[in-house]
PDB file of C-alpha atoms in Angstrom:
ATOM      1  CA  MET D 187       0.000   0.000   0.000  1.00  0.00           C
ATOM      2  CA  GLU D 188       1.214   3.531  -0.786  1.00  0.00           C
ATOM      3  CA  THR D 189      -0.027   6.769   0.829  1.00  0.00           C
ATOM      4  CA  LEU D 190      -0.794   9.572  -1.645  1.00  0.00           C
ATOM      5  CA  GLN D 191      -0.452  13.286  -0.973  1.00  0.00           C
ATOM      6  CA  ASP D 192      -4.229  13.627  -0.397  1.00  0.00           C
ATOM      7  CA  GLY D 193      -3.978  11.068   2.431  1.00  0.00           C
ATOM      8  CA  SER D 194      -5.611   8.223   0.506  1.00  0.00           C
ATOM      9  CA  GLU D 195      -3.992   4.838   0.090  1.00  0.00           C
ATOM     10  CA  ARG D 196      -3.569   2.938  -3.114  1.00  0.00           C
ATOM     11  CA  ASP D 197      -2.789  -0.732  -3.529  1.00  0.00           C
ATOM     12  CA  LYS D 198       0.537  -1.245  -5.257  1.00  0.00           C
ATOM     13  CA  THR D 199       0.518  -5.040  -5.275  1.00  0.00           C
ATOM     14  CA  THR D 200       2.617  -6.563  -8.003  1.00  0.00           C
ATOM     15  CA  PRO D 201       0.371  -8.245 -10.606  1.00  0.00           C
ATOM     16  CA  PRO D 202       0.651 -12.009 -11.103  1.00  0.00           C
ATOM     17  CA  SER D 203       3.533 -13.196 -13.200  1.00  0.00           C
ATOM     18  CA  SER D 204       1.121 -14.798 -15.678  1.00  0.00           C
ATOM     19  CA  SER D 205      -0.096 -11.374 -16.788  1.00  0.00           C
ATOM     20  CA  SER D 206       3.446 -10.124 -17.208  1.00  0.00           C
ATOM     21  CA  SER D 207       4.095 -12.851 -19.734  1.00  0.00           C
ATOM     22  CA  SER D 208       1.131 -11.758 -21.850  1.00  0.00           C
ATOM     23  CA  SER D 209       1.249  -8.927 -24.342  1.00  0.00           C
ATOM     24  CA  PRO D 210       1.129  -5.477 -22.659  1.00  0.00           C
ATOM     25  CA  ILE D 211      -0.429  -3.888 -25.725  1.00  0.00           C
ATOM     26  CA  PRO D 212      -4.120  -4.617 -24.867  1.00  0.00           C
ATOM     27  CA  VAL D 213      -3.679  -3.270 -21.319  1.00  0.00           C
ATOM     28  CA  VAL D 214      -1.974  -0.077 -22.478  1.00  0.00           C
ATOM     29  CA  THR D 215      -4.454   0.402 -25.309  1.00  0.00           C
ATOM     30  CA  SER D 216      -7.457  -0.087 -23.015  1.00  0.00           C
ATOM     31  CA  PHE D 217      -6.136   2.334 -20.394  1.00  0.00           C
ATOM     32  CA  TRP D 218      -5.291   5.165 -22.767  1.00  0.00           C
ATOM     33  CA  LYS D 219      -8.553   4.722 -24.639  1.00  0.00           C
ATOM     34  CA  GLU D 220     -10.497   5.238 -21.405  1.00  0.00           C
ATOM     35  CA  PHE D 221      -8.082   7.923 -20.193  1.00  0.00           C
ATOM     36  CA  ASP D 222      -9.055  10.231 -23.089  1.00  0.00           C
ATOM     37  CA  LEU D 223      -5.797  12.171 -23.368  1.00  0.00           C
ATOM     38  CA  GLU D 224      -7.290  14.999 -25.428  1.00  0.00           C
ATOM     39  CA  LYS D 225      -9.925  15.661 -22.756  1.00  0.00           C
ATOM     40  CA  GLU D 226      -7.295  15.645 -20.004  1.00  0.00           C
ATOM     41  CA  LYS D 227      -5.099  18.004 -22.025  1.00  0.00           C
ATOM     42  CA  SER D 228      -8.061  20.371 -22.356  1.00  0.00           C
ATOM     43  CA  ILE D 229      -8.628  20.270 -18.580  1.00  0.00           C
ATOM     44  CA  LEU D 230      -4.920  20.838 -17.909  1.00  0.00           C
ATOM     45  CA  ASP D 231      -4.905  23.746 -20.331  1.00  0.00           C
ATOM     46  CA  GLU D 232      -7.820  25.365 -18.479  1.00  0.00           C
ATOM     47  CA  GLN D 233      -6.033  24.806 -15.174  1.00  0.00           C
ATOM     48  CA  ARG D 234      -2.835  26.271 -16.614  1.00  0.00           C
ATOM     49  CA  LEU D 235      -4.688  29.422 -17.694  1.00  0.00           C
ATOM     50  CA  ARG D 236      -6.301  29.744 -14.278  1.00  0.00           C
ATOM     51  CA  ILE D 237      -2.956  29.265 -12.510  1.00  0.00           C
ATOM     52  CA  ALA D 238      -1.384  31.908 -14.765  1.00  0.00           C
ATOM     53  CA  GLU D 239      -4.276  34.264 -14.013  1.00  0.00           C
ATOM     54  CA  ASN D 240      -3.931  33.603 -10.280  1.00  0.00           C
ATOM     55  CA  GLN D 241      -0.183  34.271 -10.457  1.00  0.00           C
ATOM     56  CA  GLU D 242      -0.801  37.559 -12.243  1.00  0.00           C
ATOM     57  CA  ASN D 243      -3.427  38.605  -9.678  1.00  0.00           C
ATOM     58  CA  SER D 244      -1.078  37.569  -6.879  1.00  0.00           C
ATOM     59  CA  GLN D 245       1.692  39.780  -8.258  1.00  0.00           C
ATOM     60  CA  LYS D 246      -0.712  42.714  -8.497  1.00  0.00           C
ATOM     61  CA  ASN D 247      -1.935  42.153  -4.944  1.00  0.00           C
ATOM     62  CA  ARG D 248       1.628  41.863  -3.619  1.00  0.00           C
ATOM     63  CA  ARG D 249       2.615  45.095  -5.329  1.00  0.00           C
ATOM     64  CA  LYS D 250      -0.486  46.751  -3.900  1.00  0.00           C
ATOM     65  CA  LEU D 251       0.305  45.418  -0.429  1.00  0.00           C
ATOM     66  CA  ALA D 252       3.928  46.556  -0.776  1.00  0.00           C
ATOM     67  CA  GLU D 253       2.761  50.072  -1.628  1.00  0.00           C
ATOM     68  CA  SER D 254       0.254  50.030   1.231  1.00  0.00           C
ATOM     69  CA  THR D 255       2.987  48.805   3.581  1.00  0.00           C
ATOM     70  CA  ARG D 256       5.350  51.592   2.479  1.00  0.00           C
ATOM     71  CA  ASP D 257       2.588  54.136   2.945  1.00  0.00           C
ATOM     72  CA  PHE D 258       1.843  52.658   6.347  1.00  0.00           C
ATOM     73  CA  LYS D 259       5.489  52.964   7.413  1.00  0.00           C
ATOM     74  CA  LYS D 260       5.652  56.569   6.267  1.00  0.00           C
ATOM     75  CA  ALA D 261       2.375  57.528   7.940  1.00  0.00           C
ATOM     76  CA  SER D 262       2.178  59.313  11.267  1.00  0.00           C
ATOM     77  CA  PRO D 263       1.264  57.319  14.362  1.00  0.00           C
ATOM     78  CA  GLU D 264      -2.247  58.755  14.261  1.00  0.00           C
ATOM     79  CA  ASP D 265      -2.785  57.746  10.618  1.00  0.00           C
ATOM     80  CA  LYS D 266      -1.323  54.301  11.205  1.00  0.00           C
ATOM     81  CA  LEU D 267      -4.166  53.492  13.577  1.00  0.00           C
ATOM     82  CA  GLY D 268      -6.678  54.073  10.785  1.00  0.00           C
ATOM     83  CA  MET D 269      -4.600  52.284   8.139  1.00  0.00           C
ATOM     84  CA  PHE D 270      -3.738  49.235  10.210  1.00  0.00           C
ATOM     85  CA  ASN D 271      -7.075  47.444   9.937  1.00  0.00           C
ATOM     86  CA  SER D 272      -7.207  47.967   6.173  1.00  0.00           C
ATOM     87  CA  LEU D 273      -3.614  46.754   5.739  1.00  0.00           C
ATOM     88  CA  LEU D 274      -4.220  43.761   7.980  1.00  0.00           C
ATOM     89  CA  LYS D 275      -7.326  42.872   5.993  1.00  0.00           C
ATOM     90  CA  GLY D 276      -5.312  43.099   2.766  1.00  0.00           C
ATOM     91  CA  TYR D 277      -2.691  40.705   4.125  1.00  0.00           C
ATOM     92  CA  GLN D 278      -5.362  38.319   5.374  1.00  0.00           C
ATOM     93  CA  GLU D 279      -7.079  38.358   1.982  1.00  0.00           C
ATOM     94  CA  GLU D 280      -3.791  37.684   0.226  1.00  0.00           C
ATOM     95  CA  VAL D 281      -3.041  34.803   2.617  1.00  0.00           C
ATOM     96  CA  ASP D 282      -6.503  33.406   1.851  1.00  0.00           C
ATOM     97  CA  ASN D 283      -5.875  33.813  -1.882  1.00  0.00           C
ATOM     98  CA  ILE D 284      -2.496  32.086  -1.608  1.00  0.00           C
ATOM     99  CA  THR D 285      -4.140  29.235   0.320  1.00  0.00           C
ATOM    100  CA  LYS D 286      -6.839  28.918  -2.350  1.00  0.00           C
ATOM    101  CA  ARG D 287      -4.257  28.959  -5.136  1.00  0.00           C
ATOM    102  CA  ALA D 288      -2.168  26.351  -3.352  1.00  0.00           C
ATOM    103  CA  LYS D 289      -5.244  24.192  -2.818  1.00  0.00           C
ATOM    104  CA  PHE D 290      -6.238  24.593  -6.462  1.00  0.00           C
ATOM    105  CA  GLY D 291      -2.731  23.627  -7.585  1.00  0.00           C
ATOM    106  CA  GLU D 292      -2.671  20.631  -5.241  1.00  0.00           C
ATOM    107  CA  ASN D 293      -6.077  19.437  -6.419  1.00  0.00           C
ATOM    108  CA  ALA D 294      -5.051  19.841 -10.057  1.00  0.00           C
ATOM    109  CA  PHE D 295      -1.876  17.868  -9.404  1.00  0.00           C
ATOM    110  CA  LEU D 296      -3.605  15.131  -7.411  1.00  0.00           C
ATOM    111  CA  ASN D 297      -6.334  14.816 -10.030  1.00  0.00           C
ATOM    112  CA  ILE D 298      -3.899  14.090 -12.848  1.00  0.00           C
ATOM    113  CA  TYR D 299      -1.586  12.142 -10.521  1.00  0.00           C
ATOM    114  CA  GLN D 300      -4.340   9.758  -9.417  1.00  0.00           C
ATOM    115  CA  LYS D 301      -5.309   9.141 -13.038  1.00  0.00           C
ATOM    116  CA  LEU D 302      -1.737   8.612 -14.204  1.00  0.00           C
ATOM    117  CA  TYR D 303      -0.850   6.490 -11.174  1.00  0.00           C
ATOM    118  CA  GLU D 304      -2.824   3.596 -12.631  1.00  0.00           C
ATOM    119  CA  ALA D 305      -1.317   4.109 -16.078  1.00  0.00           C
ATOM    120  CA  PRO D 306       0.615   1.050 -17.272  1.00  0.00           C
ATOM    121  CA  ASP D 307       4.164   1.639 -18.369  1.00  0.00           C
ATOM    122  CA  PRO D 308       3.881   2.244 -22.133  1.00  0.00           C
ATOM    123  CA  PHE D 309       7.494   1.217 -22.785  1.00  0.00           C
ATOM    124  CA  PRO D 310       6.874  -2.582 -22.836  1.00  0.00           C
ATOM    125  CA  ALA D 311       3.953  -2.068 -25.210  1.00  0.00           C
ATOM    126  CA  LEU D 312       5.977   0.236 -27.437  1.00  0.00           C
ATOM    127  CA  ALA D 313       8.915  -2.168 -27.295  1.00  0.00           C
ATOM    128  CA  SER D 314       6.566  -5.036 -28.164  1.00  0.00           C
ATOM    129  CA  ILE D 315       5.150  -3.068 -31.094  1.00  0.00           C
ATOM    130  CA  ALA D 316       8.665  -2.195 -32.245  1.00  0.00           C
ATOM    131  CA  GLU D 317       9.659  -5.873 -31.997  1.00  0.00           C
ATOM    132  CA  GLN D 318       6.556  -6.897 -33.939  1.00  0.00           C
ATOM    133  CA  GLU D 319       7.350  -4.272 -36.565  1.00  0.00           C
ATOM    134  CA  ARG D 320      10.912  -5.609 -36.779  1.00  0.00           C
ATOM    135  CA  LYS D 321       9.687  -9.187 -37.136  1.00  0.00           C
ATOM    136  CA  LEU D 322       7.070  -8.103 -39.665  1.00  0.00           C
ATOM    137  CA  SER D 323       9.763  -6.302 -41.635  1.00  0.00           C
ATOM    138  CA  GLU D 324      11.915  -9.439 -41.556  1.00  0.00           C
ATOM    139  CA  VAL D 325       8.955 -11.579 -42.638  1.00  0.00           C
ATOM    140  CA  GLU D 326       8.144  -9.165 -45.469  1.00  0.00           C
ATOM    141  CA  SER D 327      11.794  -9.143 -46.534  1.00  0.00           C
ATOM    142  CA  GLU D 328      11.945 -12.946 -46.414  1.00  0.00           C
ATOM    143  CA  ASN D 329       8.621 -13.122 -48.230  1.00  0.00           C
ATOM    144  CA  GLN D 330       9.988 -10.855 -50.958  1.00  0.00           C
ATOM    145  CA  LYS D 331      13.050 -13.071 -51.300  1.00  0.00           C
ATOM    146  CA  MET D 332      10.824 -16.134 -51.520  1.00  0.00           C
ATOM    147  CA  LYS D 333       8.731 -14.422 -54.202  1.00  0.00           C
ATOM    148  CA  VAL D 334      11.887 -13.727 -56.218  1.00  0.00           C
ATOM    149  CA  GLU D 335      13.081 -17.311 -55.763  1.00  0.00           C
ATOM    150  CA  LEU D 336       9.628 -18.635 -56.668  1.00  0.00           C
ATOM    151  CA  GLU D 337       9.610 -16.534 -59.823  1.00  0.00           C
ATOM    152  CA  GLU D 338      13.077 -17.862 -60.672  1.00  0.00           C
ATOM    153  CA  PHE D 339      11.864 -21.423 -60.078  1.00  0.00           C
ATOM    154  CA  ARG D 340       8.838 -20.792 -62.271  1.00  0.00           C
ATOM    155  CA  THR D 341      11.045 -19.392 -65.022  1.00  0.00           C
ATOM    156  CA  GLU D 342      13.394 -22.355 -64.718  1.00  0.00           C
ATOM    157  CA  ALA D 343      10.450 -24.768 -64.655  1.00  0.00           C
ATOM    158  CA  THR D 344       9.032 -23.142 -67.779  1.00  0.00           C
ATOM    159  CA  HIS D 345      12.443 -23.425 -69.421  1.00  0.00           C
ATOM    160  CA  LEU D 346      12.693 -27.074 -68.402  1.00  0.00           C
ATOM    161  CA  LYS D 347       9.179 -27.710 -69.663  1.00  0.00           C
ATOM    162  CA  ASN D 348      10.143 -26.121 -72.964  1.00  0.00           C
ATOM    163  CA  GLN D 349      13.254 -28.292 -73.072  1.00  0.00           C
ATOM    164  CA  GLN D 350      11.211 -31.363 -72.241  1.00  0.00           C
ATOM    165  CA  ALA D 351       8.713 -30.454 -74.955  1.00  0.00           C
ATOM    166  CA  THR D 352      11.605 -30.043 -77.394  1.00  0.00           C
ATOM    167  CA  ILE D 353      13.045 -33.387 -76.305  1.00  0.00           C
ATOM    168  CA  ARG D 354       9.666 -35.032 -76.757  1.00  0.00           C
ATOM    169  CA  ARG D 355       9.359 -33.515 -80.242  1.00  0.00           C
ATOM    170  CA  LEU D 356      12.867 -34.706 -81.138  1.00  0.00           C
ATOM    171  CA  GLU D 357      12.137 -38.154 -79.758  1.00  0.00           C
ATOM    172  CA  GLU D 358       8.912 -38.290 -81.753  1.00  0.00           C
ATOM    173  CA  ARG D 359      10.739 -37.112 -84.876  1.00  0.00           C
ATOM    174  CA  ASN D 360      13.455 -39.701 -84.302  1.00  0.00           C
ATOM    175  CA  ARG D 361      10.809 -42.389 -83.859  1.00  0.00           C
ATOM    176  CA  GLN D 362       9.177 -41.300 -87.115  1.00  0.00           C
ATOM    177  CA  LEU D 363      12.526 -41.339 -88.936  1.00  0.00           C
ATOM    178  CA  GLU D 364      13.349 -44.770 -87.547  1.00  0.00           C
ATOM    179  CA  GLN D 365       9.948 -46.025 -88.663  1.00  0.00           C
ATOM    180  CA  GLN D 366      10.419 -44.491 -92.099  1.00  0.00           C
ATOM    181  CA  MET D 367      13.896 -46.026 -92.308  1.00  0.00           C
ATOM    182  CA  GLU D 368      12.549 -49.426 -91.354  1.00  0.00           C
ATOM    183  CA  GLU D 369       9.847 -49.094 -94.000  1.00  0.00           C
ATOM    184  CA  LYS D 370      12.436 -48.051 -96.618  1.00  0.00           C
ATOM    185  CA  ILE D 371      14.702 -50.959 -95.688  1.00  0.00           C
ATOM    186  CA  LYS D 372      11.756 -53.313 -95.849  1.00  0.00           C
ATOM    187  CA  GLU D 373      10.780 -51.867 -99.230  1.00  0.00           C
ATOM    188  CA  VAL D 374      14.350 -52.199-100.563  1.00  0.00           C
ATOM    189  CA  VAL D 375      14.572 -55.771 -99.295  1.00  0.00           C
ATOM    190  CA  GLU D 376      11.274 -56.617-100.966  1.00  0.00           C
ATOM    191  CA  ILE D 377      12.444 -55.028-104.229  1.00  0.00           C
ATOM    192  CA  LYS D 378      15.735 -56.934-104.113  1.00  0.00           C
ATOM    193  CA  GLN D 379      13.909 -60.122-103.309  1.00  0.00           C
ATOM    194  CA  ARG D 380      11.576 -59.597-106.290  1.00  0.00           C
ATOM    195  CA  ASN D 381      14.502 -58.739-108.560  1.00  0.00           C
ATOM    196  CA  LEU D 382      16.403 -61.773-107.359  1.00  0.00           C
ATOM    197  CA  ALA D 383      13.360 -63.978-107.900  1.00  0.00           C
ATOM    198  CA  GLU D 384      12.919 -62.558-111.407  1.00  0.00           C
ATOM    199  CA  GLU D 385      16.595 -63.111-112.197  1.00  0.00           C
ATOM    200  CA  ASN D 386      16.419 -66.658-110.869  1.00  0.00           C
ATOM    201  CA  GLN D 387      13.328 -67.290-112.966  1.00  0.00           C
ATOM    202  CA  LYS D 388      15.054 -65.930-116.068  1.00  0.00           C
ATOM    203  CA  THR D 389      18.122 -68.047-115.333  1.00  0.00           C
ATOM    204  CA  LEU D 390      16.000 -71.177-114.947  1.00  0.00           C
ATOM    205  CA  GLU D 391      14.167 -70.411-118.165  1.00  0.00           C
ATOM    206  CA  LEU D 392      17.470 -69.848-119.957  1.00  0.00           C
ATOM    207  CA  LEU D 393      18.857 -73.124-118.635  1.00  0.00           C
ATOM    208  CA  LYS D 394      15.695 -74.921-119.710  1.00  0.00           C
ATOM    209  CA  ASP D 395      15.968 -73.387-123.178  1.00  0.00           C
ATOM    210  CA  ARG D 396      19.616 -74.511-123.490  1.00  0.00           C
ATOM    211  CA  GLU D 397      18.747 -77.956-122.221  1.00  0.00           C
ATOM    212  CA  GLN D 398      15.928 -78.215-124.752  1.00  0.00           C
ATOM    213  CA  ALA D 399      18.234 -76.998-127.500  1.00  0.00           C
ATOM    214  CA  LEU D 400      20.782 -79.653-126.637  1.00  0.00           C
ATOM    215  CA  GLN D 401      18.140 -82.311-126.669  1.00  0.00           C
ATOM    216  CA  ASP D 402      16.907 -81.142-130.067  1.00  0.00           C
ATOM    217  CA  GLN D 403      20.414 -81.623-131.572  1.00  0.00           C
TER     218      GLN D 403
END
């Protein structure tokens, strides 16, 4: 427990360790959303103007009291009796004004202090955000590299596919040429076989003719 300047006590128990391991961002975000910084700045600005106005009035009153005090010192004993009550009243009023200004300043301070006392330290949240930004930047950089590599792989794959298509076309052309060659060889063999058969037939006929001629003699 901690005693504040207004005499109140506030629990300052350390939160459980389980919460410290969680992300501080939601806690910080929730607090500052409810805190409404712009509204508090507007209130502080009004208080600042009032404090400045009070300081200016205080300076005027002190100068007036200083003049009244000098006049009182210079006055004759008879006049001092008449001036004393007025001067005393002026000092009492200024003391009251100083007390009011001090109270106003204290209340203004305690008001913002009590609100900020519960404020979570924004540094862990900011550090967490910065770390997330760093990791996100690394992921984006790695993702960009992977995109480049993927595009290179796609280009290479397309090139390989083109090569494979060319190989398939060449293989098909080679198969066609081999088939045509086989057909040509087969055709040539058939022609030679026919020619050979014709020549053999002619030779047999010639031999038969000679044999017949010999018999006729």
